[in-house]
Every structure is written in structure tokens, then in C-alpha cells.
Coordinates of C-alpha atoms in Angstrom, one line a residue:
M1062 CA 13.4 51.1 9.8
K1063 CA 16.4 49.1 8.8
P1064 CA 15.8 45.3 8.9
P1065 CA 17.9 43.4 11.3
A1066 CA 21.2 41.9 9.9
T1067 CA 21.0 38.3 8.9
P1068 CA 23.6 36.1 10.7
E1069 CA 26.4 35.2 8.3
R1070 CA 25.9 31.5 8.9
E1071 CA 22.4 31.7 7.5
L1072 CA 23.6 33.3 4.3
W1073 CA 25.7 30.3 3.3
L1074 CA 24.8 26.6 3.2
R1075 CA 27.1 23.6 2.6
C1076 CA 25.9 21.1 -0.1
T1077 CA 25.4 17.7 1.5
A1078 CA 26.5 16.0 -1.7
C1079 CA 29.7 17.9 -2.8
R1080 CA 30.3 19.8 0.4
S1081 CA 30.6 23.1 -1.5
L1082 CA 29.7 26.3 0.4
I1083 CA 26.9 28.0 -1.5
Y1084 CA 25.4 31.5 -1.1
R1085 CA 21.8 30.9 0.1
R1086 CA 20.2 33.4 -2.3
R1087 CA 21.9 31.8 -5.2
L1088 CA 20.7 28.3 -4.1
R1089 CA 17.1 29.7 -3.9
R1090 CA 17.4 31.3 -7.4
N1091 CA 18.5 27.9 -8.6
L1092 CA 15.4 26.2 -7.2
E1093 CA 17.3 24.6 -4.3
V1094 CA 19.6 22.8 -6.8
C1095 CA 23.3 22.9 -6.0
P1096 CA 25.0 25.0 -8.8
E1097 CA 28.3 23.1 -8.3
C1098 CA 27.2 19.5 -8.5
G1099 CA 23.5 19.5 -9.4
H1100 CA 22.3 17.9 -6.2
H1101 CA 18.5 18.4 -5.8
R1102 CA 17.7 19.4 -2.2
R1103 CA 14.4 18.3 -0.8
L1104 CA 11.6 20.7 -1.0
T1105 CA 8.7 21.3 1.3
A1106 CA 5.2 20.8 -0.1
T1107 CA 4.7 24.6 -0.1
E1108 CA 8.0 25.2 -2.0
R1109 CA 7.1 22.5 -4.5
I1110 CA 3.6 23.9 -5.2
D1111 CA 5.1 27.4 -5.6
Q1112 CA 7.6 26.1 -8.2
L1113 CA 4.9 24.1 -10.2
A1114 CA 1.6 26.1 -10.1
D1115 CA 0.9 29.4 -11.8
P1116 CA 1.2 32.2 -9.2
G1117 CA -2.0 32.6 -7.1
S1118 CA -3.7 29.7 -8.8
F1119 CA -3.4 27.0 -6.0
S1120 CA -6.5 26.5 -3.9
P1121 CA -6.4 23.9 -1.1
L1122 CA -9.1 21.2 -1.0
P1123 CA -11.8 22.1 1.5
G1124 CA -12.7 20.2 4.6
Q1125 CA -10.9 18.6 7.4
V1126 CA -9.8 15.1 8.3
A1127 CA -10.1 13.6 11.8
E1128 CA -6.9 12.8 13.7
V1129 CA -6.3 9.0 13.6
D1130 CA -4.8 6.9 16.2
P1131 CA -6.8 3.6 15.9
L1132 CA -4.3 1.4 17.7
E1133 CA -3.4 3.9 20.5
F1134 CA 0.2 3.1 19.5
V1135 CA 3.1 3.8 21.9
D1136 CA 6.8 3.1 21.2
S1137 CA 9.3 5.6 22.8
L1138 CA 6.5 8.2 22.4
P1139 CA 2.8 8.0 22.1
Y1140 CA 1.7 8.3 18.4
R1141 CA -0.5 11.3 19.2
E1142 CA 2.5 13.2 20.6
R1143 CA 4.5 12.3 17.5
L1144 CA 1.7 13.8 15.4
A1145 CA 1.6 16.9 17.5
R1146 CA 5.3 17.4 17.2
A1147 CA 5.3 16.9 13.4
R1148 CA 2.4 19.5 13.1
A1149 CA 4.3 22.0 15.2
A1150 CA 7.5 21.5 13.3
T1151 CA 6.1 21.7 9.8
G1152 CA 3.0 23.8 10.1
L1153 CA 1.1 21.0 8.3
T1154 CA -1.8 18.9 9.5
E1155 CA -0.6 15.8 7.5
A1156 CA 2.1 14.5 5.2
V1157 CA 0.4 15.8 2.0
V1158 CA -1.0 19.1 0.7
C1159 CA -3.8 18.7 -1.8
G1160 CA -5.7 21.2 -4.0
T1161 CA -6.5 22.6 -7.4
A1162 CA -4.2 24.7 -9.5
R1163 CA -3.2 25.8 -13.0
I1164 CA 0.1 24.9 -14.6
G1165 CA 0.8 26.9 -17.7
G1166 CA -2.9 27.8 -17.7
H1167 CA -4.0 24.2 -17.6
R1168 CA -6.2 23.1 -14.7
A1169 CA -5.1 20.0 -12.7
V1170 CA -5.5 18.6 -9.1
L1171 CA -2.3 18.4 -7.1
A1172 CA -1.4 16.1 -4.2
V1173 CA 2.1 17.0 -2.9
M1174 CA 3.8 15.0 -0.1
D1175 CA 6.2 16.5 2.4
F1176 CA 8.9 14.3 3.8
R1177 CA 9.3 16.4 6.9
F1178 CA 6.1 15.2 8.3
L1179 CA 6.9 11.8 9.8
G1180 CA 9.1 10.9 6.9
G1181 CA 6.2 11.5 4.5
S1182 CA 4.6 8.3 5.7
L1183 CA 1.3 7.1 4.4
G1184 CA -1.4 6.9 7.1
A1185 CA -5.2 7.0 7.0
A1186 CA -5.4 10.8 7.1
T1187 CA -2.8 11.1 4.2
G1188 CA -4.7 8.5 2.3
E1189 CA -8.0 10.3 2.8
W1190 CA -6.6 13.6 1.4
I1191 CA -5.0 11.8 -1.6
T1192 CA -8.2 9.9 -2.3
R1193 CA -10.2 13.1 -2.1
A1194 CA -7.8 14.7 -4.6
A1195 CA -8.5 11.8 -7.0
E1196 CA -12.3 12.1 -6.5
Q1197 CA -12.0 15.9 -7.1
S1198 CA -10.1 15.0 -10.3
L1199 CA -12.8 12.6 -11.4
A1200 CA -15.7 15.1 -10.5
A1201 CA -14.1 18.0 -12.4
G1202 CA -12.7 15.9 -15.3
E1203 CA -9.2 17.3 -14.7
P1204 CA -5.9 15.6 -14.7
L1205 CA -4.3 14.4 -11.4
I1206 CA -0.7 15.1 -10.5
L1207 CA 0.9 13.3 -7.5
V1208 CA 4.2 14.3 -6.2
S1209 CA 5.7 11.7 -3.9
S1210 CA 8.2 11.9 -1.1
S1211 CA 7.9 9.2 1.5
G1212 CA 9.5 6.4 3.4
G1213 CA 6.4 4.2 3.0
A1214 CA 3.3 3.2 5.1
R1215 CA 3.0 4.6 8.6
M1216 CA 3.8 1.8 11.1
Q1217 CA 2.0 3.5 14.0
E1218 CA -1.4 2.9 12.2
G1219 CA -0.6 -0.8 11.5
V1220 CA -2.6 -2.6 8.8
L1221 CA -5.0 0.4 8.4
A1222 CA -2.0 2.3 6.9
L1223 CA -1.4 -0.6 4.6
M1224 CA -5.0 -0.4 3.4
Q1225 CA -4.4 3.1 2.1
M1226 CA -2.4 1.6 -0.8
A1227 CA -5.5 -0.2 -1.9
T1228 CA -7.8 2.8 -1.3
I1229 CA -5.8 5.2 -3.4
S1230 CA -5.1 2.6 -6.1
T1231 CA -8.8 2.0 -6.5
A1232 CA -9.4 5.8 -6.9
I1233 CA -6.7 6.0 -9.5
A1234 CA -8.2 3.0 -11.3
E1235 CA -11.4 5.0 -11.6
L1236 CA -9.5 7.9 -13.2
R1237 CA -7.8 5.7 -15.7
A1238 CA -11.2 4.1 -16.6
A1239 CA -12.6 7.6 -17.1
G1240 CA -9.8 8.5 -19.6
L1241 CA -8.3 11.2 -17.3
L1242 CA -4.5 11.8 -17.3
T1243 CA -2.7 10.8 -14.1
V1244 CA 0.9 11.8 -13.6
S1245 CA 3.3 10.7 -10.8
V1246 CA 6.3 12.9 -10.0
I1247 CA 8.9 10.9 -8.1
T1248 CA 11.1 12.9 -5.8
D1249 CA 13.7 11.9 -3.3
P1250 CA 13.0 9.6 -1.5
T1251 CA 10.0 7.4 -2.5
Y1252 CA 9.9 4.0 -1.0
G1253 CA 7.7 1.2 0.5
G1254 CA 3.9 1.4 0.2
V1255 CA 3.9 4.7 -1.6
A1256 CA 6.3 3.4 -4.3
A1257 CA 4.2 0.2 -4.6
S1258 CA 0.9 2.0 -5.0
F1259 CA 0.0 5.4 -6.4
A1260 CA 3.6 6.5 -7.2
T1261 CA 3.9 3.9 -9.9
N1262 CA 0.2 3.4 -10.7
T1263 CA -0.2 6.4 -13.1
D1264 CA -0.2 6.8 -16.8
V1265 CA 3.1 8.8 -16.8
I1266 CA 5.9 8.6 -14.2
V1267 CA 8.4 11.5 -14.2
A1268 CA 11.4 11.2 -11.9
E1269 CA 13.2 14.3 -10.7
S1270 CA 16.9 14.0 -11.3
G1271 CA 18.7 12.3 -8.5
A1272 CA 15.5 11.0 -6.9
R1273 CA 15.6 7.5 -5.4
M1274 CA 12.7 5.0 -5.6
G1275 CA 12.1 1.4 -4.7
F1276 CA 10.0 -1.0 -2.8
A1277 CA 12.7 -2.0 -0.4
G1278 CA 15.3 0.5 0.7
P1279 CA 19.1 -0.2 0.4
R1280 CA 19.4 -0.8 4.1
V1281 CA 16.6 -3.4 4.1
I1282 CA 18.3 -5.2 1.1
R1283 CA 21.7 -5.3 2.8
E1284 CA 20.3 -6.4 6.2
T1285 CA 17.9 -9.1 4.9
I1286 CA 19.5 -10.9 2.0
R1287 CA 23.1 -9.4 2.3
Q1288 CA 23.3 -8.4 -1.4
A1289 CA 25.9 -5.9 -2.7
L1290 CA 24.2 -3.0 -4.4
P1291 CA 25.3 -1.7 -7.8
A1292 CA 26.4 1.8 -8.3
G1293 CA 23.6 4.3 -8.6
F1294 CA 21.1 1.8 -7.3
Q1295 CA 17.4 3.0 -7.3
T1296 CA 18.3 6.5 -8.5
A1297 CA 16.2 8.2 -11.2
E1298 CA 18.8 7.3 -13.9
F1299 CA 18.9 3.7 -12.7
L1300 CA 15.1 3.6 -12.9
L1301 CA 15.1 5.0 -16.4
R1302 CA 17.6 2.4 -17.6
H1303 CA 15.5 -0.4 -16.3
G1304 CA 12.3 0.9 -17.8
Q1305 CA 10.5 1.9 -14.6
V1306 CA 9.9 5.6 -15.4
D1307 CA 9.0 7.5 -18.5
L1308 CA 11.5 10.4 -18.2
V1309 CA 14.0 11.9 -15.8
V1310 CA 13.8 15.7 -15.6
Q1311 CA 15.9 18.4 -14.0
R1312 CA 14.0 20.5 -11.5
R1313 CA 14.2 23.6 -13.7
D1314 CA 12.4 21.7 -16.5
L1315 CA 9.8 20.0 -14.5
R1316 CA 7.1 22.6 -14.7
A1317 CA 7.5 22.9 -18.5
R1318 CA 7.2 19.1 -19.0
L1319 CA 4.1 19.0 -16.9
R1320 CA 2.6 21.9 -18.8
T1321 CA 3.3 20.1 -22.0
L1322 CA 1.7 16.9 -20.8
L1323 CA -1.4 18.8 -19.6
A1324 CA -1.7 20.6 -22.9
L1325 CA -1.6 17.4 -24.9
A1326 CA -4.1 15.7 -22.6
A1327 CA -6.4 18.8 -23.1
A1328 CA -6.1 18.6 -26.8
G1329 CA -7.4 15.0 -26.9
R1330 CA -10.9 13.8 -26.5
P1331 CA -12.6 15.6 -23.6
A1332 CA -13.0 13.2 -20.7
V1333 CA -16.6 12.7 -19.4
P1334 CA -16.6 11.8 -15.8
P1335 CA -18.5 8.5 -15.3
A1336 CA -20.6 7.5 -12.4
S1337 CA -18.0 6.8 -9.8
T1338 CA -18.1 3.7 -7.8
V1339 CA -16.2 5.5 -5.1
G1340 CA -18.2 8.7 -4.6
Q1341 CA -17.2 12.2 -3.8
A1342 CA -17.3 11.8 0.0
P1343 CA -16.6 9.0 2.4
P1344 CA -19.5 6.6 2.0
A1345 CA -21.8 5.8 5.0
I1346 CA -20.8 2.3 6.1
V1347 CA -23.8 -0.1 6.6
P1348 CA -23.4 -1.3 10.2
T1349 CA -22.8 -5.0 10.7
V1350 CA -25.9 -6.6 12.1
G1351 CA -26.0 -6.6 15.9
Q1352 CA -22.4 -5.3 16.4
A1353 CA -21.1 -2.0 17.8
P1354 CA -17.3 -1.8 17.4
P1355 CA -15.1 0.2 19.8
A1356 CA -13.7 3.5 18.6
T1357 CA -10.2 2.2 19.2
V1358 CA -8.6 -1.0 20.1
P1359 CA -7.5 -0.9 23.8
T1360 CA -3.8 -0.7 24.6
A1361 CA -2.3 -4.1 24.8
R1362 CA -1.7 -5.7 28.1
R1363 CA 1.1 -8.2 28.8
G1364 CA -1.3 -11.2 28.1
Q1365 CA -2.1 -9.6 24.7
Q1366 CA 1.5 -9.3 23.9
S1367 CA 1.9 -13.0 24.6
D1368 CA -1.1 -13.9 22.4
A1369 CA 0.1 -11.7 19.5
W1370 CA 3.6 -13.2 19.5
R1371 CA 2.2 -16.7 19.8
C1372 CA 0.1 -16.0 16.7
V1373 CA 3.2 -14.7 14.8
R1374 CA 5.1 -17.9 15.7
T1375 CA 2.2 -20.1 14.8
A1376 CA 1.6 -18.4 11.5
R1377 CA 5.3 -19.0 10.6
D1378 CA 5.2 -22.7 11.6
P1379 CA 6.7 -24.7 8.6
A1380 CA 4.1 -27.5 9.3
R1381 CA 1.1 -25.2 8.4
P1382 CA -0.7 -26.1 5.2
T1383 CA 0.6 -24.3 2.1
T1384 CA -1.2 -23.2 -1.0
L1385 CA -0.4 -26.4 -2.8
D1386 CA -1.7 -28.4 0.3
Y1387 CA -5.0 -26.5 0.2
L1388 CA -5.2 -27.0 -3.6
Q1389 CA -5.2 -30.8 -3.0
T1390 CA -7.7 -30.7 -0.1
V1391 CA -10.1 -27.7 -0.6
F1392 CA -10.2 -27.7 -4.4
D1393 CA -10.5 -30.3 -7.1
G1394 CA -8.9 -30.8 -10.5
F1395 CA -6.3 -28.0 -10.2
V1396 CA -4.5 -27.1 -13.4
E1397 CA -1.5 -25.0 -12.7
L1398 CA -0.6 -22.2 -15.1
H1399 CA 3.1 -21.1 -15.3
G1400 CA 4.9 -17.9 -16.5
D1401 CA 4.3 -14.2 -16.6
R1402 CA 4.7 -14.2 -20.5
V1403 CA 7.5 -11.7 -20.2
G1404 CA 10.4 -13.9 -19.2
G1405 CA 9.9 -15.4 -15.8
D1406 CA 8.0 -17.9 -13.7
C1407 CA 8.2 -17.0 -10.0
P1408 CA 8.1 -20.2 -7.9
A1409 CA 6.7 -18.2 -4.9
I1410 CA 3.4 -17.7 -6.6
V1411 CA 1.2 -20.7 -7.6
A1412 CA -1.7 -20.0 -9.9
G1413 CA -4.2 -21.8 -12.0
L1414 CA -7.8 -23.1 -12.5
A1415 CA -9.7 -25.5 -10.3
R1416 CA -13.1 -26.4 -8.9
L1417 CA -14.5 -25.5 -5.5
A1418 CA -17.4 -28.0 -5.2
D1419 CA -19.6 -27.2 -8.2
H1420 CA -18.0 -23.8 -9.0
P1421 CA -15.1 -23.4 -11.4
V1422 CA -12.6 -20.9 -10.0
A1423 CA -9.1 -19.4 -10.4
V1424 CA -6.8 -19.8 -7.5
V1425 CA -3.7 -17.7 -6.8
G1426 CA -1.5 -18.1 -3.7
H1427 CA 1.9 -17.7 -2.1
Q1428 CA 3.8 -20.9 -1.7
K1429 CA 6.4 -21.2 1.1
G1430 CA 7.2 -24.9 1.6
H1431 CA 7.6 -27.2 4.6
D1432 CA 11.3 -27.7 4.8
A1433 CA 14.5 -25.7 4.2
R1434 CA 15.1 -27.1 0.7
E1435 CA 11.5 -26.4 -0.5
M1436 CA 11.5 -23.0 1.2
L1437 CA 14.7 -22.0 -0.5
A1438 CA 13.4 -23.2 -3.9
R1439 CA 10.2 -21.2 -3.4
N1440 CA 12.1 -18.2 -2.1
F1441 CA 10.3 -18.5 1.3
G1442 CA 7.0 -17.4 -0.4
M1443 CA 8.5 -13.9 -1.3
A1444 CA 7.2 -13.1 -4.8
S1445 CA 9.2 -11.4 -7.5
P1446 CA 7.7 -9.0 -10.1
A1447 CA 7.3 -12.1 -12.4
G1448 CA 5.1 -13.6 -9.6
Y1449 CA 2.8 -10.6 -9.4
R1450 CA 2.6 -10.5 -13.3
K1451 CA 1.7 -14.2 -13.3
A1452 CA -1.0 -13.5 -10.7
M1453 CA -2.5 -10.7 -12.8
R1454 CA -2.4 -12.8 -16.0
V1455 CA -4.5 -15.5 -14.3
M1456 CA -6.8 -13.0 -12.7
R1457 CA -7.5 -11.4 -16.1
L1458 CA -8.0 -14.9 -17.6
A1459 CA -10.6 -15.7 -14.9
A1460 CA -12.4 -12.4 -15.7
R1461 CA -12.6 -13.3 -19.4
L1462 CA -14.0 -16.8 -18.5
G1463 CA -16.4 -15.4 -15.9
L1464 CA -14.7 -17.3 -13.1
P1465 CA -14.3 -16.1 -9.5
V1466 CA -10.8 -15.6 -8.1
I1467 CA -9.7 -17.0 -4.7
T1468 CA -6.3 -15.9 -3.3
L1469 CA -4.4 -17.7 -0.5
I1470 CA -2.0 -15.4 1.3
D1471 CA 1.1 -16.6 3.2
T1472 CA 4.2 -14.4 2.8
P1473 CA 6.6 -12.5 4.9
G1474 CA 6.5 -9.8 2.1
A1475 CA 7.6 -9.2 -1.5
H1476 CA 11.1 -10.2 -2.4
P1477 CA 13.5 -7.3 -1.6
G1478 CA 16.5 -8.3 -3.8
V1479 CA 18.4 -6.2 -6.3
D1480 CA 17.0 -8.2 -9.2
A1481 CA 13.4 -7.6 -8.1
E1482 CA 14.1 -3.8 -7.8
E1483 CA 15.6 -3.9 -11.3
Q1484 CA 12.6 -5.6 -12.7
G1485 CA 10.2 -3.1 -11.0
Q1486 CA 8.9 -4.7 -7.8
A1487 CA 7.0 -1.6 -6.7
A1488 CA 5.3 -1.2 -10.1
A1489 CA 4.3 -4.8 -10.3
I1490 CA 2.7 -4.6 -6.8
A1491 CA 0.9 -1.4 -7.8
A1492 CA -0.3 -2.9 -11.0
C1493 CA -1.7 -5.9 -9.1
L1494 CA -3.6 -3.5 -6.8
R1495 CA -5.0 -1.6 -9.7
T1496 CA -6.0 -4.7 -11.6
S1497 CA -7.8 -6.2 -8.6
A1498 CA -9.6 -3.0 -7.8
R1499 CA -11.5 -3.2 -11.1
L1500 CA -11.5 -6.9 -11.9
P1501 CA -15.1 -7.7 -13.0
T1502 CA -15.5 -11.0 -11.2
P1503 CA -15.8 -11.9 -7.5
M1504 CA -12.6 -12.1 -5.5
I1505 CA -12.1 -13.7 -2.1
A1506 CA -8.9 -13.6 -0.2
V1507 CA -7.9 -15.9 2.6
V1508 CA -4.9 -15.0 4.8
T1509 CA -3.7 -18.6 5.8
G1510 CA -0.4 -17.7 7.5
E1511 CA 1.7 -14.6 7.3
G1512 CA 0.2 -11.5 5.6
G1513 CA 3.3 -9.4 5.2
S1514 CA 3.0 -5.8 4.0
G1515 CA 2.5 -4.9 0.3
G1516 CA 3.5 -8.4 -0.8
A1517 CA 0.3 -9.7 0.9
L1518 CA -1.9 -6.8 0.0
A1519 CA -1.2 -7.3 -3.7
L1520 CA -3.4 -10.4 -3.5
A1521 CA -5.9 -9.1 -1.0
V1522 CA -7.9 -6.3 -2.8
A1523 CA -11.0 -8.5 -2.7
D1524 CA -14.7 -8.4 -2.1
R1525 CA -14.2 -10.5 1.0
V1526 CA -11.1 -11.0 3.1
L1527 CA -11.0 -13.9 5.6
M1528 CA -8.3 -14.9 8.0
L1529 CA -7.4 -18.2 9.7
Q1530 CA -7.6 -18.0 13.5
N1531 CA -3.8 -18.1 14.0
A1532 CA -2.9 -16.0 10.9
V1533 CA -1.4 -12.5 11.1
Y1534 CA -1.6 -9.5 8.7
S1535 CA 0.6 -6.5 9.2
V1536 CA 2.1 -3.4 7.6
I1537 CA 5.6 -4.6 8.7
S1538 CA 7.1 -7.5 10.5
P1539 CA 7.2 -7.3 14.3
E1540 CA 11.0 -7.5 14.1
G1541 CA 11.2 -4.6 11.6
C1542 CA 8.9 -2.5 13.7
A1543 CA 10.9 -3.2 16.8
A1544 CA 14.2 -2.3 15.2
I1545 CA 12.9 1.0 13.7
L1546 CA 10.5 2.3 16.4
F1547 CA 11.6 0.5 19.6
H1548 CA 15.3 0.5 18.6
D1549 CA 15.5 -3.1 19.8
R1550 CA 14.8 -6.2 17.7
A1551 CA 14.2 -8.1 21.0
A1552 CA 11.1 -6.0 21.5
A1553 CA 9.4 -7.9 18.7
P1554 CA 6.7 -9.4 21.0
R1555 CA 5.8 -5.9 22.2
A1556 CA 5.7 -4.6 18.6
A1557 CA 3.5 -7.6 17.6
A1558 CA 0.9 -6.5 20.2
A1559 CA 1.1 -2.8 19.3
L1560 CA 0.6 -3.6 15.6
R1561 CA -2.8 -5.3 16.2
L1562 CA -1.9 -8.0 13.6
T1563 CA -4.0 -11.0 14.9
A1564 CA -7.2 -12.1 13.3
A1565 CA -9.3 -11.0 16.3
D1566 CA -7.7 -7.5 16.2
L1567 CA -8.3 -7.1 12.5
L1568 CA -11.9 -8.3 12.7
R1569 CA -12.6 -5.6 15.4
L1570 CA -10.9 -3.1 13.1
G1571 CA -13.0 -4.1 10.1
V1572 CA -9.9 -5.0 8.0
V1573 CA -11.2 -8.6 7.6
D1574 CA -14.7 -9.8 7.2
G1575 CA -14.4 -12.9 9.3
T1576 CA -12.1 -15.5 10.8
V1577 CA -12.0 -19.2 10.2
A1578 CA -11.6 -21.2 13.4
E1579 CA -8.7 -23.7 13.3
P1580 CA -8.7 -27.2 14.7
P1581 CA -7.3 -27.6 18.3
G1582 CA -3.6 -26.9 18.3
G1583 CA -3.7 -25.0 15.0
A1584 CA -3.9 -25.8 11.3
Q1585 CA -0.4 -27.3 11.5
R1586 CA -1.7 -30.1 13.8
D1587 CA -4.7 -31.0 11.7
P1588 CA -4.2 -29.9 8.0
V1589 CA -7.2 -31.9 6.8
G1590 CA -9.5 -30.4 9.5
A1591 CA -8.2 -26.9 8.6
A1592 CA -8.9 -27.5 4.9
E1593 CA -12.5 -28.5 5.7
R1594 CA -13.1 -25.3 7.5
V1595 CA -11.6 -23.2 4.7
R1596 CA -13.8 -25.0 2.2
T1597 CA -16.9 -24.4 4.3
A1598 CA -16.0 -20.7 4.7
L1599 CA -15.4 -20.2 1.0
L1600 CA -18.7 -21.9 0.1
A1601 CA -20.6 -19.8 2.6
V1602 CA -19.3 -16.6 0.9
L1603 CA -19.1 -17.3 -2.8
P1604 CA -22.7 -17.9 -3.9
A1605 CA -24.0 -14.5 -2.9
L1606 CA -21.1 -12.8 -4.6
L1607 CA -21.7 -14.7 -7.8
A1608 CA -25.3 -13.5 -7.8
L1609 CA -24.2 -9.8 -7.9
P1610 CA -24.2 -7.8 -11.1
V1611 CA -20.7 -6.7 -12.1
P1612 CA -21.4 -2.9 -11.5
Q1613 CA -22.7 -3.7 -8.0
L1614 CA -19.7 -6.0 -7.3
L1615 CA -17.2 -3.2 -8.3
H1616 CA -19.2 -0.6 -6.3
G1617 CA -19.0 -2.8 -3.2
R1618 CA -15.3 -3.5 -3.6
A1619 CA -14.6 0.3 -4.0
R1620 CA -16.7 1.1 -0.9
R1621 CA -14.9 -1.5 1.1
F1622 CA -11.5 0.1 0.6
R1623 CA -12.8 3.7 0.5
R1624 CA -13.8 3.5 4.1
Y1625 CA -10.2 2.9 5.3
A1626 CA -9.2 6.4 4.1
A1627 CA -11.9 8.1 6.1
G1628 CA -9.9 7.9 9.4
G1629 CA -9.7 5.0 11.8
V1630 CA -12.0 2.1 12.5
P1631 CA -14.8 1.7 10.0
A1632 CA -18.3 2.0 11.5
G1633 CA -19.2 -1.5 10.3
A1634 CA -16.3 -3.3 11.9
A1635 CA -17.4 -6.7 13.2
T1636 CA -16.5 -8.4 16.4
G1637 CA -16.4 -12.1 17.2
T1638 CA -15.3 -15.1 15.3
G1639 CA -16.6 -16.4 12.1
A1640 CA -16.6 -16.2 8.3
A1641 CA -18.3 -13.4 6.5
V1642 CA -21.2 -13.8 4.1
P1643 CA -23.2 -11.1 2.4
D1644 CA -26.7 -10.3 3.6
A1645 CA -29.5 -12.2 1.9
D1646 CA -30.7 -9.0 0.4
A1647 CA -28.6 -8.6 -2.8
S1648 CA -29.0 -4.9 -2.7
T1649 CA -26.0 -4.5 -0.4
T1650 CA -22.6 -6.1 -0.4
E1651 CA -21.9 -5.4 3.3
P1652 CA -21.0 -8.6 5.1
R1653 CA -22.4 -10.0 8.3
P1654 CA -20.6 -12.5 10.3
I1655 CA -21.6 -16.2 10.8
R1656 CA -19.6 -18.8 12.7
V1657 CA -17.9 -21.6 10.7
M1658 CA -18.2 -24.7 12.8
P1659 CA -16.1 -27.8 12.4
R1660 CA -17.8 -30.7 10.8

């Protein structure tokens, strides 16, 4: 029987770059690369796997991942409906396809993202699959290849999407410690939380020709700081010139380059998988004593919208205590350390050594300022790559000296400027996440004001995370969420409530271990009283962490972030208000809440 004729319009395609009319079969034979101008069209995950893997060798990872809608998020559509539409349109269950394969005869684990699925955004289910891929790589002693194509973290899952950056970075840190090769393949586009975590956290970074990558996208840079963008900004060739990728490869050569890397890794010392601190399956979470969290956070009512927006405004109040203020009131004998030892000293990050009562500690924090002049000098608390490198330098020093690290978080986000992108903002944040994940000393993070996106998370991969009562912590600013999802920046109060960014929300979600009550009217009304409560909270948490052996400390930190990839609200999420301290039994690092009362 003769097959039906193919419509003529389906036989020809117009290149979006050069506008040439191309015969469809010719384009397919050329691996979806325009033969006239060399433009690389986006591939689906299935097409990418077919191009990279030996025929018939790809085997998807087994199992399923639960559907996640922890916030019951609704903008113009309910999030669940968006997921259903994406699944119907792509035939995928999530924005990534993971499995084992052979490339040129060499075994590897693949995690390939698909931009068609909600812009390749990173949510809890996506994070779970990629983390499982890393765990499979560790268990089998095989290299991990990550192919990224994403707009960043998924806003509809709020800060739980942000946590995936830490979860996957922790898993990759395990692979690096085991001596297993990790390779990132950057395809177009790769932005936001994906760029600032696993896409730049590997041993080798390969960019496909024409791919774009950055922490902040061009539109964000234009709209926020009004900078003109240089020609070819954030393209693969731009990234290569600025030292942010190892090589730029044409699509036709990509498989051969990966095969060479795998062959060289196989010829080296055979990697022996160590005892993982993450485990091969989502760990059971020890329930918080006396608490039973809800499965989801109820949909926000009008009063909750008002409360969330009030917290946002309070957290941004210029009168609130800054890191330098807390260093004078909570700590003693602070010695500030400057510089990243590469060529910069970011004023938005303050770091050094101090004392907390009888405990010598290292302190790293964002510094905003109290007036326009100081805020401008401190870049409004938005750190550059030099700031994150300085933070890592002081963290590593603390680990060598056996000192715990305390971080104070108050930033609208990392600096989105052209200079920051040229210096590798995404890679600097990713390196901070990876360093913190395996830092062999206790870490406590305190969100004192704004906890904005990856710029905040870079200092928050800690054993305990506390929040002041009026602080906020979010995957994106309410204004940014309102503009993108609600198509109206005036909807910021509604977006704030939908994002579940308050301390009370995040305590229920298990993202923070406890909240520190502020004096009446907020920390900005009584900075000394707020400092006393922060000091009390830190002293309630620190001694038990100091008593833990390093392997147990790292195991607990890995478990903390591993649970966020498993889908939704962790089983041990706490409710109520208080600071978190570990159980008296040192055999576990799971926290239980206590109330921090004013003196």
C-alpha cells in the first residue's frame, strides 16, 4: 500500500537564524544543524540520546517519581494543569530523561534535559531523577554525563525548586570525591539555577556550538541594571574566551569528544565507589518530635497574601541589622579577611574570624547597608563571583583550623551584571554549593532579611538553617514571579503568597529548621534585642553540631538536602516557631524545634 503523500510544507523548514529554506531530510541528516549558517536547532531529549548513545544501548533508570505540587500554585493556570499539558505535548513525565548507555563502547550514566517541558525548568521531580542518575553513577563506578537545556529553577515549586541546586550539587560532590568523571554538556539555552549548579559543577564542561549559558539572562540584565550587552554575549564562544568552559564542539563532533573523554577516564585508575553519604534511594526522614506536617501548604487566602507581602517589605527595610551590625553585637573580636586571591574583593560579602561566646568561628555574610550611599558601595548586597570565591576561601580556612562556619544571608540575589557573567557568576555559585556540601566542619546559616534565589543558597548549604521571623527566602522575587507568571508586576503581593516565602511557610515545608522570634515591631525597631535572640539561637544549635564526628556531620548534611529531591514536603517538616537544635542523642543529626525566648 502506498504511504500517504507528505504535505509539501512539512518537507521544508525555514532556519530561524539565517531564514534559509532547508529540505527537512537534509536537516535531519545534518543532525538538525542548518547547512547554510551552522545554527544548531534545539533537540528533544530522545533525539539527543539517539545521537550520543550507541544504538540500542540506552536503558532508562527504573522507578517512578511522585507528582509534586507542594504549594498548590495557581497563576493563570493551576500548576497541576501546566504539568498535565506539558506531559501531553512532550510525551515525557518530567523535564529530564535519565538512564545508562554506552558511548563508543564505554559505559556511562546520562541525564538529558528537554527544554520543551516547561522550559526545562528544575523542579523537585527533575531534581530527583538527576540525583538518582548521580547515585547510579556512584554505585556502578561509571562516569556521569549531564546534558543541560533549561531556563532555571521552577517558580511554581518555590524554594523547594531552589533546594534542588543543593541536592544535585551534593550528589556531584560525592562523585568527585570518589574519583569518577563528571561531564557537563551545555546546550541552548542553560540559565539560572541549572547554570549555577550541576551544569557548571563538573570536571569537564563542553559547550555545543552556539549554546548560551549564564546565571542571569540578557533580558534580566537589561531590565534590572540597564547594561548594554556586548556582541555574542553568553554564547559558547564568549564562554570559552572568558575561561568558563573547557571546549566548544560542533554537534557532529560531540559524540566523538565524549567517547575520547570516557576512554581516557577508563584508562586511568579504576574508581572504587566509597560508602556514600547520600545513599542509593531517598532516605527515610526521622520525624520531628511531636509534629505531623501537612501534605501541602493550603492555598493562600487574602489575609495570607497581606502577611507575605508585609514580610517582604519588612525584610527589605533598610533599618534592619546588617551582617556588620550582627558582627558587633552577636560576635566578639571580629577580624575581617579581604580578597578572593584572584583579583577582587567583593564589598557585598563580609567574611572573617570571630568568637561566639567561648567558640571561635568563621563568619560569612551579605552586606547591604542602611542608606543609599552605603547600599550603592555594597552593591545592595548582591555578590559578584569574587564575593563567592572569598566566601569559599574563608570556609576552607575554617575547615583547616577546625572552626565552625556561620553564614548570615540577606541579599536580593547574586549580581546580574555583564562583568559578573564574564567572570563566571554561575560557576562561582556552583562551586560554593559544592564546597559547602562537603566542608568538614559544622555550618549554620541564618536568613536575616532577604534570601534571594541562588545568591542566597550559595551560603545556605548548611547543617542547620534558621530564619528570623520577618525574613523571606524564595526561588525568585515576588516582582519577578508576578511579571513572568502573572504577567503583571502589580501582582507581586499575590505572587509573594503563592511562593510561600515566609519563615512560617518554610518551617512547615521543612526548608528551615527553626525561626527566631523578633522583638515587637521587628528587628529594625530593636536591633540589640534581635541580636540577643540570634546569639541565643546560635548557641542553642552549635554545641551539639561540634560534638558530631565529621563523617556523621557530612552524612547528616547530605541527608538534609537529599530529601528535597524526593518530591514535595519532607516527612520531618516542623511546625511552630523556634530555633532548631539536634536531639540529645548524638546518633542522629535530625533537628527538633525549641522556642527561643527573649531575655
